[in-house]
GROMACS .gro file of C-alpha atoms in nm:
model
  492
    1MET     CA    1   1.988   1.692   0.116
    2ASN     CA    2   2.101   1.360  -0.039
    3ARG     CA    3   2.044   1.029   0.135
    4ARG     CA    4   2.404   1.002   0.271
    5THR     CA    5   2.386   1.353   0.424
    6PHE     CA    6   2.040   1.277   0.554
    7LEU     CA    7   2.155   0.955   0.722
    8THR     CA    8   2.454   1.131   0.877
    9ALA     CA    9   2.234   1.402   1.021
   10SER     CA   10   1.984   1.146   1.141
   11ALA     CA   11   2.252   0.938   1.309
   12ALA     CA   12   2.383   1.243   1.486
   13ALA     CA   13   2.034   1.328   1.611
   14ALA     CA   14   1.987   0.970   1.725
   15ALA     CA   15   2.318   0.982   1.914
   16GLY     CA   16   2.206   1.297   2.091
   17ILE     CA   17   1.881   1.129   2.195
   18ALA     CA   18   2.065   0.816   2.315
   19ALA     CA   19   2.293   1.038   2.527
   20GLY     CA   20   1.993   1.187   2.701
   21ALA     CA   21   1.974   1.515   2.506
   22ALA     CA   22   1.639   1.670   2.420
   23PRO     CA   23   1.487   1.521   2.099
   24VAL     CA   24   1.577   1.712   1.786
   25GLN     CA   25   1.282   1.804   1.568
   26ASP     CA   26   1.368   1.928   1.221
   27ALA     CA   27   1.200   1.949   0.886
   28SER     CA   28   1.301   1.589   0.799
   29THR     CA   29   1.154   1.416   1.108
   30ILE     CA   30   0.822   1.261   1.192
   31SER     CA   31   0.801   1.303   1.568
   32VAL     CA   32   0.546   1.104   1.766
   33ASP     CA   33   0.437   1.128   2.126
   34PRO     CA   34   0.302   0.782   2.220
   35THR     CA   35   0.090   0.909   2.509
   36LEU     CA   36  -0.269   0.792   2.468
   37ARG     CA   37  -0.511   1.077   2.389
   38PHE     CA   38  -0.858   0.942   2.315
   39GLU     CA   39  -1.014   0.614   2.204
   40LEU     CA   40  -1.067   0.563   1.831
   41SER     CA   41  -1.397   0.398   1.745
   42PRO     CA   42  -1.379   0.081   1.533
   43TYR     CA   43  -1.667   0.223   1.328
   44LEU     CA   44  -1.465   0.493   1.148
   45PHE     CA   45  -1.457   0.267   0.842
   46MET     CA   46  -1.830   0.211   0.787
   47GLN     CA   47  -1.999   0.126   0.456
   48PHE     CA   48  -2.343   0.236   0.349
   49MET     CA   49  -2.582   0.011   0.152
   50GLU     CA   50  -2.897   0.147  -0.012
   51PRO     CA   51  -3.103   0.013  -0.304
   52LEU     CA   52  -3.042   0.280  -0.570
   53GLY     CA   53  -3.296   0.165  -0.830
   54VAL     CA   54  -3.232   0.250  -1.192
   55THR     CA   55  -2.957   0.500  -1.110
   56ASP     CA   56  -2.717   0.217  -1.010
   57GLY     CA   57  -2.765  -0.157  -0.985
   58SER     CA   58  -2.640  -0.138  -0.630
   59VAL     CA   59  -2.780  -0.396  -0.388
   60GLU     CA   60  -2.984  -0.588  -0.640
   61ALA     CA   61  -2.675  -0.635  -0.862
   62ALA     CA   62  -2.493  -0.794  -0.570
   63TRP     CA   63  -2.755  -1.067  -0.543
   64ASP     CA   64  -2.736  -1.391  -0.743
   65HIS     CA   65  -3.103  -1.462  -0.822
   66LEU     CA   66  -3.024  -1.803  -0.972
   67ARG     CA   67  -2.867  -1.921  -0.648
   68ASP     CA   68  -3.083  -1.706  -0.412
   69ASP     CA   69  -2.771  -1.586  -0.243
   70TRP     CA   70  -2.516  -1.305  -0.247
   71ARG     CA   71  -2.266  -1.305  -0.532
   72GLU     CA   72  -1.956  -1.487  -0.409
   73ASP     CA   73  -1.717  -1.229  -0.562
   74VAL     CA   74  -1.898  -0.943  -0.386
   75VAL     CA   75  -1.878  -1.123  -0.048
   76SER     CA   76  -1.510  -1.205  -0.108
   77VAL     CA   77  -1.400  -0.854  -0.201
   78THR     CA   78  -1.602  -0.701   0.083
   79ARG     CA   79  -1.436  -0.937   0.330
   80GLU     CA   80  -1.104  -0.801   0.201
   81LEU     CA   81  -1.230  -0.446   0.249
   82GLY     CA   82  -1.322  -0.534   0.607
   83PRO     CA   83  -1.590  -0.270   0.688
   84ALA     CA   84  -1.637  -0.239   1.060
   85MET     CA   85  -2.006  -0.153   1.017
   86MET     CA   86  -2.261  -0.153   0.734
   87ARG     CA   87  -2.574   0.064   0.721
   88TRP     CA   88  -2.903  -0.033   0.559
   89GLY     CA   89  -3.113   0.259   0.450
   90GLY     CA   90  -3.104   0.618   0.340
   91ILE     CA   91  -3.390   0.813   0.193
   92PHE     CA   92  -3.500   0.474   0.060
   93VAL     CA   93  -3.634   0.397   0.405
   94ASP     CA   94  -3.880   0.685   0.386
   95PHE     CA   95  -4.103   0.455   0.180
   96TYR     CA   96  -3.969   0.116   0.294
   97ARG     CA   97  -4.199  -0.122   0.483
   98TRP     CA   98  -3.965  -0.377   0.644
   99ARG     CA   99  -4.225  -0.661   0.656
  100GLU     CA  100  -4.228  -0.673   0.277
  101GLY     CA  101  -3.861  -0.789   0.289
  102VAL     CA  102  -3.894  -1.081   0.530
  103GLY     CA  103  -4.046  -1.428   0.506
  104PRO     CA  104  -4.057  -1.659   0.202
  105ARG     CA  105  -3.905  -1.487  -0.100
  106ASP     CA  106  -4.174  -1.601  -0.340
  107ALA     CA  107  -4.432  -1.426  -0.122
  108ARG     CA  108  -4.257  -1.090  -0.097
  109PRO     CA  109  -4.434  -0.809  -0.286
  110PRO     CA  110  -4.228  -0.582  -0.512
  111MET     CA  111  -4.223  -0.209  -0.434
  112LEU     CA  112  -4.172   0.114  -0.628
  113ASN     CA  113  -3.845   0.294  -0.560
  114LEU     CA  114  -3.996   0.642  -0.524
  115LEU     CA  115  -3.661   0.824  -0.519
  116TRP     CA  116  -3.422   0.636  -0.742
  117GLY     CA  117  -3.673   0.490  -0.985
  118GLY     CA  118  -3.758   0.133  -1.087
  119ILE     CA  119  -3.909  -0.155  -0.890
  120GLU     CA  120  -3.738  -0.331  -0.600
  121SER     CA  121  -3.795  -0.707  -0.574
  122ASN     CA  122  -3.754  -0.718  -0.190
  123GLN     CA  123  -3.551  -1.037  -0.236
  124ILE     CA  124  -3.299  -0.864  -0.019
  125GLY     CA  125  -3.442  -0.769   0.321
  126THR     CA  126  -3.348  -0.764   0.685
  127GLY     CA  127  -3.230  -1.124   0.711
  128GLU     CA  128  -3.024  -1.110   0.391
  129PHE     CA  129  -2.862  -0.780   0.490
  130VAL     CA  130  -2.761  -0.905   0.834
  131ASP     CA  131  -2.636  -1.229   0.680
  132PHE     CA  132  -2.407  -1.029   0.450
  133CYS     CA  133  -2.277  -0.830   0.748
  134ARG     CA  134  -2.197  -1.152   0.936
  135ARG     CA  135  -2.014  -1.300   0.636
  136VAL     CA  136  -1.786  -0.999   0.600
  137GLY     CA  137  -1.736  -0.931   0.972
  138ALA     CA  138  -1.936  -0.605   0.991
  139GLU     CA  139  -2.172  -0.472   1.255
  140PRO     CA  140  -2.519  -0.406   1.107
  141LEU     CA  141  -2.680  -0.061   1.141
  142ILE     CA  142  -3.040  -0.019   1.028
  143CYS     CA  143  -3.215   0.309   0.947
  144VAL     CA  144  -3.590   0.302   1.019
  145ASN     CA  145  -3.886   0.457   0.836
  146PHE     CA  146  -3.927   0.774   1.049
  147GLU     CA  147  -4.281   0.859   0.935
  148SER     CA  148  -4.117   0.932   0.597
  149ASP     CA  149  -3.923   1.211   0.771
  150GLY     CA  150  -4.237   1.415   0.718
  151ARG     CA  151  -4.203   1.402   0.336
  152ARG     CA  152  -4.552   1.368   0.197
  153GLN     CA  153  -4.424   1.266  -0.146
  154TYR     CA  154  -4.308   0.937   0.003
  155MET     CA  155  -4.608   0.856   0.224
  156ASN     CA  156  -4.822   0.691  -0.043
  157ALA     CA  157  -4.771   0.518  -0.378
  158ARG     CA  158  -5.049   0.381  -0.599
  159GLY     CA  159  -5.288   0.385  -0.311
  160ARG     CA  160  -5.052   0.195  -0.075
  161VAL     CA  161  -4.936   0.352   0.249
  162ARG     CA  162  -4.553   0.380   0.253
  163THR     CA  163  -4.498   0.570   0.572
  164ALA     CA  164  -4.439   0.399   0.910
  165ASP     CA  165  -4.474   0.499   1.273
  166ALA     CA  166  -4.290   0.431   1.598
  167LYS     CA  167  -4.473   0.100   1.651
  168GLU     CA  168  -4.356  -0.032   1.317
  169ALA     CA  169  -3.997   0.061   1.406
  170ALA     CA  170  -4.031  -0.109   1.744
  171ASP     CA  171  -4.178  -0.417   1.575
  172TRP     CA  172  -3.870  -0.426   1.349
  173VAL     CA  173  -3.645  -0.421   1.657
  174THR     CA  174  -3.857  -0.698   1.813
  175TYR     CA  175  -3.829  -0.909   1.494
  176CYS     CA  176  -3.451  -0.876   1.484
  177ARG     CA  177  -3.426  -0.968   1.853
  178ALA     CA  178  -3.660  -1.268   1.819
  179ALA     CA  179  -3.468  -1.390   1.512
  180SER     CA  180  -3.137  -1.349   1.699
  181LEU     CA  181  -3.004  -1.118   1.428
  182GLY     CA  182  -2.809  -0.913   1.677
  183VAL     CA  183  -2.881  -0.567   1.535
  184ARG     CA  184  -2.754  -0.329   1.803
  185HIS     CA  185  -2.741   0.006   1.613
  186TRP     CA  186  -3.044   0.185   1.469
  187GLN     CA  187  -3.084   0.527   1.312
  188ILE     CA  188  -3.396   0.740   1.355
  189GLY     CA  189  -3.432   1.001   1.083
  190ASN     CA  190  -3.235   1.038   0.761
  191GLU     CA  191  -3.154   1.377   0.616
  192THR     CA  192  -3.462   1.504   0.795
  193SER     CA  193  -3.345   1.866   0.792
  194TYR     CA  194  -3.267   1.871   0.417
  195ASP     CA  195  -3.627   1.894   0.293
  196ARG     CA  196  -3.841   2.201   0.363
  197ASN     CA  197  -4.148   1.983   0.318
  198GLY     CA  198  -4.033   1.744   0.595
  199PHE     CA  199  -4.042   1.772   0.972
  200ASP     CA  200  -3.918   2.089   1.136
  201LEU     CA  201  -3.664   2.058   1.418
  202GLU     CA  202  -3.914   2.066   1.708
  203THR     CA  203  -4.137   1.804   1.548
  204ALA     CA  204  -3.844   1.580   1.457
  205ALA     CA  205  -3.700   1.602   1.810
  206ARG     CA  206  -4.037   1.522   1.968
  207LYS     CA  207  -4.095   1.225   1.738
  208THR     CA  208  -3.737   1.106   1.793
  209VAL     CA  209  -3.817   1.069   2.163
  210GLU     CA  210  -4.132   0.884   2.075
  211PHE     CA  211  -3.949   0.643   1.843
  212ALA     CA  212  -3.662   0.595   2.088
  213ARG     CA  213  -3.889   0.507   2.378
  214SER     CA  214  -4.088   0.262   2.165
  215MET     CA  215  -3.778   0.096   2.011
  216ARG     CA  216  -3.594   0.069   2.342
  217ALA     CA  217  -3.899  -0.089   2.505
  218ALA     CA  218  -3.859  -0.364   2.249
  219ASP     CA  219  -3.483  -0.402   2.324
  220PRO     CA  220  -3.324  -0.195   2.597
  221ALA     CA  221  -2.972  -0.281   2.477
  222ILE     CA  222  -2.988  -0.109   2.137
  223GLN     CA  223  -2.783   0.202   2.044
  224LEU     CA  224  -2.982   0.480   1.879
  225ILE     CA  225  -2.875   0.753   1.639
  226ALA     CA  226  -3.084   1.073   1.594
  227TRP     CA  227  -3.059   1.331   1.317
  228GLY     CA  228  -2.850   1.640   1.403
  229ASP     CA  229  -2.737   1.815   1.083
  230SER     CA  230  -2.814   2.167   0.958
  231GLY     CA  231  -2.767   2.324   1.299
  232TRP     CA  232  -3.005   2.080   1.467
  233ALA     CA  233  -2.746   1.913   1.695
  234ALA     CA  234  -2.778   2.126   2.008
  235ARG     CA  235  -3.159   2.130   2.017
  236MET     CA  236  -3.186   1.762   1.928
  237ALA     CA  237  -2.943   1.681   2.204
  238GLU     CA  238  -3.137   1.897   2.446
  239ILE     CA  239  -3.470   1.730   2.373
  240ALA     CA  240  -3.373   1.376   2.281
  241GLY     CA  241  -3.021   1.343   2.415
  242GLU     CA  242  -3.106   1.119   2.709
  243HIS     CA  243  -3.282   0.876   2.471
  244VAL     CA  244  -3.013   0.840   2.201
  245GLN     CA  245  -2.642   0.770   2.187
  246TYR     CA  246  -2.529   0.952   1.871
  247LEU     CA  247  -2.626   1.243   1.646
  248ALA     CA  248  -2.607   1.184   1.272
  249PHE     CA  249  -2.503   1.413   0.987
  250HIS     CA  250  -2.410   1.365   0.623
  251HIS     CA  251  -2.155   1.521   0.392
  252MET     CA  252  -2.191   1.483   0.017
  253PHE     CA  253  -1.973   1.749  -0.142
  254ASP     CA  254  -1.808   1.858  -0.465
  255PRO     CA  255  -1.442   1.939  -0.387
  256ASP     CA  256  -1.399   2.110  -0.726
  257ASP     CA  257  -1.331   2.482  -0.762
  258PRO     CA  258  -1.655   2.634  -0.901
  259ARG     CA  259  -1.455   2.925  -1.048
  260ARG     CA  260  -1.229   2.692  -1.241
  261PRO     CA  261  -1.364   2.336  -1.237
  262VAL     CA  262  -1.110   2.067  -1.317
  263LEU     CA  263  -1.263   1.746  -1.173
  264ARG     CA  264  -1.599   1.704  -1.342
  265GLY     CA  265  -1.661   1.478  -1.637
  266GLU     CA  266  -1.333   1.404  -1.813
  267LEU     CA  267  -1.178   1.741  -1.737
  268TYR     CA  268  -0.956   1.584  -1.470
  269ARG     CA  269  -0.758   1.407  -1.742
  270ARG     CA  270  -0.663   1.732  -1.918
  271ASP     CA  271  -0.455   1.891  -1.642
  272PRO     CA  272  -0.310   1.636  -1.400
  273ASP     CA  273  -0.133   1.902  -1.190
  274ALA     CA  274  -0.452   2.104  -1.136
  275THR     CA  275  -0.648   1.790  -1.064
  276TRP     CA  276  -0.391   1.681  -0.804
  277ALA     CA  277  -0.391   2.024  -0.638
  278GLN     CA  278  -0.773   2.031  -0.613
  279LEU     CA  279  -0.797   1.680  -0.477
  280MET     CA  280  -0.522   1.741  -0.216
  281ALA     CA  281  -0.729   2.032  -0.078
  282ALA     CA  282  -1.054   1.835  -0.049
  283TRP     CA  283  -0.985   1.737   0.311
  284GLN     CA  284  -1.031   2.102   0.415
  285VAL     CA  285  -1.400   2.088   0.309
  286ALA     CA  286  -1.448   1.766   0.506
  287ASP     CA  287  -1.278   1.918   0.811
  288ALA     CA  288  -1.492   2.230   0.795
  289LYS     CA  289  -1.813   2.021   0.782
  290ILE     CA  290  -1.720   1.813   1.085
  291ARG     CA  291  -1.614   2.121   1.279
  292SER     CA  292  -1.941   2.292   1.200
  293VAL     CA  293  -2.144   2.008   1.345
  294ARG     CA  294  -1.932   1.954   1.657
  295ASP     CA  295  -1.917   2.330   1.720
  296SER     CA  296  -2.295   2.357   1.690
  297LEU     CA  297  -2.324   2.137   1.998
  298GLY     CA  298  -2.163   2.409   2.207
  299ALA     CA  299  -2.071   2.284   2.552
  300ARG     CA  300  -2.270   1.960   2.506
  301LYS     CA  301  -2.068   1.641   2.458
  302MET     CA  302  -2.232   1.388   2.234
  303PRO     CA  303  -2.083   1.135   1.993
  304LEU     CA  304  -2.133   1.207   1.618
  305ALA     CA  305  -2.213   0.963   1.338
  306MET     CA  306  -2.140   1.065   0.981
  307THR     CA  307  -2.347   0.789   0.822
  308GLU     CA  308  -2.298   0.915   0.466
  309CYS     CA  309  -2.002   1.094   0.314
  310HIS     CA  310  -1.862   1.106  -0.038
  311PHE     CA  311  -1.764   1.323  -0.332
  312VAL     CA  312  -2.045   1.433  -0.561
  313ILE     CA  313  -1.886   1.547  -0.885
  314PRO     CA  314  -2.088   1.569  -1.215
  315GLY     CA  315  -1.968   1.327  -1.482
  316ARG     CA  316  -2.066   1.062  -1.726
  317ASP     CA  317  -2.077   0.796  -1.460
  318ARG     CA  318  -2.093   1.019  -1.148
  319ASN     CA  319  -1.744   1.079  -1.019
  320ASP     CA  320  -1.530   0.936  -1.295
  321VAL     CA  321  -1.221   1.074  -1.118
  322LEU     CA  322  -1.282   0.839  -0.826
  323ALA     CA  323  -1.127   0.560  -1.033
  324SER     CA  324  -0.793   0.737  -1.025
  325TRP     CA  325  -0.519   0.691  -0.766
  326ALA     CA  326  -0.513   1.068  -0.718
  327ALA     CA  327  -0.855   1.031  -0.561
  328GLY     CA  328  -0.723   0.754  -0.339
  329VAL     CA  329  -0.458   0.982  -0.189
  330SER     CA  330  -0.724   1.256  -0.149
  331TYR     CA  331  -0.946   1.019   0.043
  332ALA     CA  332  -0.650   0.915   0.261
  333ARG     CA  333  -0.632   1.279   0.379
  334ILE     CA  334  -1.006   1.275   0.449
  335LEU     CA  335  -0.968   0.956   0.656
  336HIS     CA  336  -0.690   1.134   0.849
  337THR     CA  337  -0.939   1.410   0.915
  338HIS     CA  338  -1.186   1.157   1.057
  339GLN     CA  339  -0.916   1.028   1.292
  340ARG     CA  340  -0.827   1.378   1.409
  341HIS     CA  341  -1.192   1.430   1.507
  342GLY     CA  342  -1.208   1.084   1.661
  343ASP     CA  343  -1.267   1.220   2.011
  344VAL     CA  344  -1.625   1.297   1.908
  345LEU     CA  345  -1.663   1.132   1.563
  346LYS     CA  346  -1.744   0.769   1.641
  347ILE     CA  347  -1.914   0.643   1.321
  348ALA     CA  348  -1.800   0.754   0.976
  349THR     CA  349  -1.774   0.650   0.614
  350ALA     CA  350  -1.614   0.791   0.298
  351ALA     CA  351  -1.815   0.620   0.022
  352ASP     CA  352  -2.140   0.444  -0.063
  353PHE     CA  353  -2.093   0.071  -0.065
  354CYS     CA  354  -2.153  -0.106  -0.398
  355GLY     CA  355  -2.292  -0.058  -0.745
  356THR     CA  356  -2.254  -0.123  -1.117
  357ARG     CA  357  -2.095   0.212  -1.204
  358TRP     CA  358  -1.932   0.524  -1.047
  359GLN     CA  359  -2.204   0.603  -0.795
  360ASN     CA  360  -1.960   0.715  -0.522
  361ASN     CA  361  -1.899   0.346  -0.462
  362ALA     CA  362  -1.634   0.159  -0.268
  363VAL     CA  363  -1.704  -0.166  -0.457
  364ILE     CA  364  -1.785  -0.184  -0.830
  365ILE     CA  365  -1.992  -0.481  -0.950
  366PRO     CA  366  -1.936  -0.558  -1.323
  367THR     CA  367  -2.168  -0.788  -1.514
  368PRO     CA  368  -2.098  -1.140  -1.380
  369LYS     CA  369  -1.946  -1.280  -1.697
  370GLY     CA  370  -1.615  -1.460  -1.728
  371ASN     CA  371  -1.356  -1.291  -1.506
  372ASN     CA  372  -1.560  -0.975  -1.453
  373ARG     CA  373  -1.537  -0.986  -1.077
  374ALA     CA  374  -1.627  -0.717  -0.827
  375TYR     CA  375  -1.332  -0.497  -0.732
  376LEU     CA  376  -1.240  -0.215  -0.498
  377GLN     CA  377  -1.221   0.151  -0.593
  378PRO     CA  378  -0.919   0.358  -0.473
  379VAL     CA  379  -1.115   0.499  -0.181
  380ALA     CA  380  -1.185   0.140  -0.067
  381LEU     CA  381  -0.825   0.032  -0.109
  382VAL     CA  382  -0.717   0.311   0.132
  383MET     CA  383  -1.002   0.228   0.374
  384GLN     CA  384  -0.891  -0.137   0.364
  385LEU     CA  385  -0.526  -0.040   0.434
  386TYR     CA  386  -0.612   0.181   0.728
  387ARG     CA  387  -0.883  -0.044   0.868
  388HIS     CA  388  -0.641  -0.333   0.909
  389HIS     CA  389  -0.351  -0.126   1.046
  390ILE     CA  390  -0.473   0.112   1.316
  391GLY     CA  391  -0.445   0.140   1.693
  392SER     CA  392  -0.717   0.165   1.955
  393HIS     CA  393  -0.625   0.519   2.073
  394ALA     CA  394  -0.510   0.835   1.900
  395ILE     CA  395  -0.166   0.972   1.980
  396THR     CA  396   0.005   1.297   1.883
  397VAL     CA  397   0.213   1.373   1.579
  398ALA     CA  398   0.431   1.658   1.705
  399GLY     CA  399   0.590   1.731   1.369
  400ALA     CA  400   0.630   1.602   1.012
  401PRO     CA  401   0.810   1.707   0.698
  402ASP     CA  402   0.629   1.943   0.459
  403GLY     CA  403   0.433   1.735   0.210
  404LEU     CA  404   0.356   1.443   0.447
  405ASP     CA  405   0.010   1.428   0.604
  406VAL     CA  406   0.045   1.205   0.910
  407VAL     CA  407  -0.182   1.074   1.184
  408ALA     CA  408  -0.083   0.828   1.452
  409SER     CA  409  -0.248   0.578   1.689
  410ARG     CA  410  -0.139   0.312   1.940
  411ARG     CA  411  -0.252  -0.029   2.059
  412ASP     CA  412  -0.062  -0.180   2.347
  413ASP     CA  413   0.307  -0.177   2.251
  414ARG     CA  414   0.255  -0.091   1.883
  415VAL     CA  415   0.242   0.254   1.717
  416TYR     CA  416   0.062   0.298   1.387
  417LEU     CA  417   0.133   0.582   1.145
  418HIS     CA  418  -0.093   0.665   0.851
  419VAL     CA  419   0.102   0.871   0.600
  420ALA     CA  420   0.001   1.035   0.271
  421ASN     CA  421   0.269   1.186   0.052
  422THR     CA  422   0.091   1.486  -0.101
  423ARG     CA  423   0.374   1.544  -0.351
  424ARG     CA  424   0.262   1.424  -0.690
  425THR     CA  425   0.607   1.349  -0.829
  426LYS     CA  426   0.854   1.375  -0.535
  427PRO     CA  427   0.942   1.109  -0.278
  428ILE     CA  428   1.002   1.237   0.077
  429SER     CA  429   1.241   1.086   0.329
  430ALA     CA  430   1.181   1.119   0.701
  431ALA     CA  431   1.346   1.000   1.019
  432ILE     CA  432   1.090   0.848   1.258
  433ARG     CA  433   1.111   0.943   1.625
  434ILE     CA  434   0.881   0.793   1.889
  435ALA     CA  435   0.920   0.976   2.218
  436ASN     CA  436   1.298   0.976   2.274
  437GLY     CA  437   1.373   0.673   2.069
  438VAL     CA  438   1.435   0.555   1.716
  439PRO     CA  439   1.240   0.249   1.599
  440ARG     CA  440   1.473  -0.012   1.448
  441SER     CA  441   1.212  -0.262   1.335
  442GLY     CA  442   0.855  -0.278   1.216
  443ARG     CA  443   0.652  -0.316   0.902
  444VAL     CA  444   0.538  -0.077   0.631
  445PHE     CA  445   0.231  -0.140   0.419
  446GLU     CA  446   0.233   0.085   0.115
  447ILE     CA  447   0.026   0.178  -0.190
  448ALA     CA  448   0.228   0.370  -0.449
  449ALA     CA  449   0.096   0.433  -0.798
  450ASP     CA  450   0.094   0.689  -1.074
  451PRO     CA  451  -0.179   0.938  -0.970
  452ASP     CA  452  -0.326   0.925  -1.323
  453VAL     CA  453  -0.373   0.546  -1.323
  454GLU     CA  454  -0.734   0.436  -1.303
  455VAL     CA  455  -0.866   0.104  -1.172
  456SER     CA  456  -1.119  -0.113  -1.354
  457TYR     CA  457  -1.221  -0.478  -1.367
  458LEU     CA  458  -0.957  -0.521  -1.641
  459ASN     CA  459  -0.663  -0.419  -1.421
  460SER     CA  460  -0.786  -0.440  -1.062
  461ALA     CA  461  -0.531  -0.709  -0.973
  462ASP     CA  462  -0.241  -0.520  -1.128
  463VAL     CA  463  -0.256  -0.161  -1.003
  464MET     CA  464  -0.271   0.007  -0.662
  465LYS     CA  465  -0.142  -0.302  -0.486
  466THR     CA  466  -0.055  -0.293  -0.119
  467THR     CA  467   0.305  -0.402  -0.066
  468GLU     CA  468   0.458  -0.504   0.266
  469LYS     CA  469   0.820  -0.409   0.349
  470PRO     CA  470   1.036  -0.433   0.662
  471PHE     CA  471   1.098  -0.096   0.830
  472ALA     CA  472   1.448   0.041   0.787
  473ALA     CA  473   1.690  -0.044   1.071
  474ASP     CA  474   1.830   0.311   1.059
  475GLY     CA  475   1.490   0.460   1.145
  476VAL     CA  476   1.459   0.647   0.815
  477TRP     CA  477   1.193   0.584   0.558
  478GLU     CA  478   1.141   0.714   0.208
  479PHE     CA  479   0.776   0.766   0.116
  480PRO     CA  480   0.725   0.737  -0.262
  481ALA     CA  481   0.558   1.016  -0.452
  482ALA     CA  482   0.178   1.011  -0.431
  483SER     CA  483   0.183   0.720  -0.189
  484VAL     CA  484  -0.033   0.612   0.107
  485SER     CA  485   0.138   0.411   0.382
  486ALA     CA  486   0.055   0.243   0.710
  487LEU     CA  487   0.352   0.181   0.943
  488GLU     CA  488   0.348  -0.060   1.237
  489LEU     CA  489   0.633   0.023   1.476
  490PRO     CA  490   0.730  -0.060   1.833
  491ALA     CA  491   0.614   0.198   2.091
  492LEU     CA  492   0.959   0.213   2.251
   0.00000   0.00000   0.00000
């Protein structure tokens, strides 16, 4: 169908709607029901910060030691990203003693990074982390040392005790409250179920109750997250559910086909069509993981927090393909999946936060020389786009053309569509229908790029730009090939 034929058919359909006929849904229409379904959490666009030692400069690389402050370019680009929440921790907290990272910097003792290697200076601690969150408009989330999650290999180092109990966690809450740091969200347990040498489920659940009671005694207003992955959700909810507000799980996965890998290393550059096809299917793995956790709860209703999620693909720099726009479109589909599960998924991320190379990062931090400024990876560009253009409640997409992946939300009298064109080389036109009406105004925010283009500090200002356009008065929009768009339209 050419554009003239398409517009004629669309006009006829619009005339039928205006005359009171039933809405016409065909293969060229995005049809939206603006009825509110469930509230979307603002924390679906979280970022995760963890000192990653010698494997990635990470947090330490974001700190300007000459100025004793965060690098200005990192703060600036993160403010553009606009994360709703930032999490401090990970397995790192299994050997982290929070008191070593507070007080005068020249008195803070260095520590061994027992997982990622190297020595951490502790120049960045609780106060610095919360300060960063405040500068970029993010809510802080802190993961506590949960008796090293039962992992003995992290409990001692060079004769120094590295594990910490419920009292130490409660003291951390007390410190944050006394210092008016405003830390409301805390996670108890990190990947506890992933290590056979760690706590079993019954022990973890019992200790979660102990930690929760102690931490809430220090501040009754805090929100607590317990560990619920690996089939633990139902039992953890049964034992500790009245003491915590969320259950956490993680999803680090390789979306490649193990029978015919095309994404790892530099293989993705050899066959762009195969790479595109594999990346477009990655959302299915994410969807299956979320479903497995929510289904494991059975009849219990408890909010979920996916506090870590990202691709893990072998390569020279870990996930080289993540620099490509093809990965950006793939992650758009994963973010759509998060929204579709938004009735129960209330905290989620799609990348680690920052680092000096491809370590599943949203923000890359080059050496601070000349114009080598921190920049956003494609996954972050999509998160930024969606974060700034989304409603407060999910609404229903009743139909969409083949090749367009669409989710919708609403805030007051505005409808927001997130659209990924999964066709690598083909634009797709669609008539937009909201209830029984045709929107005649609005705005479209769009990222359209060659799927093979890769972003770096050399071209970060020139590729994968978000462009703003007025919505078409005829109610028809053409979505460029391999594009990601956010539409703001009247609710009609």
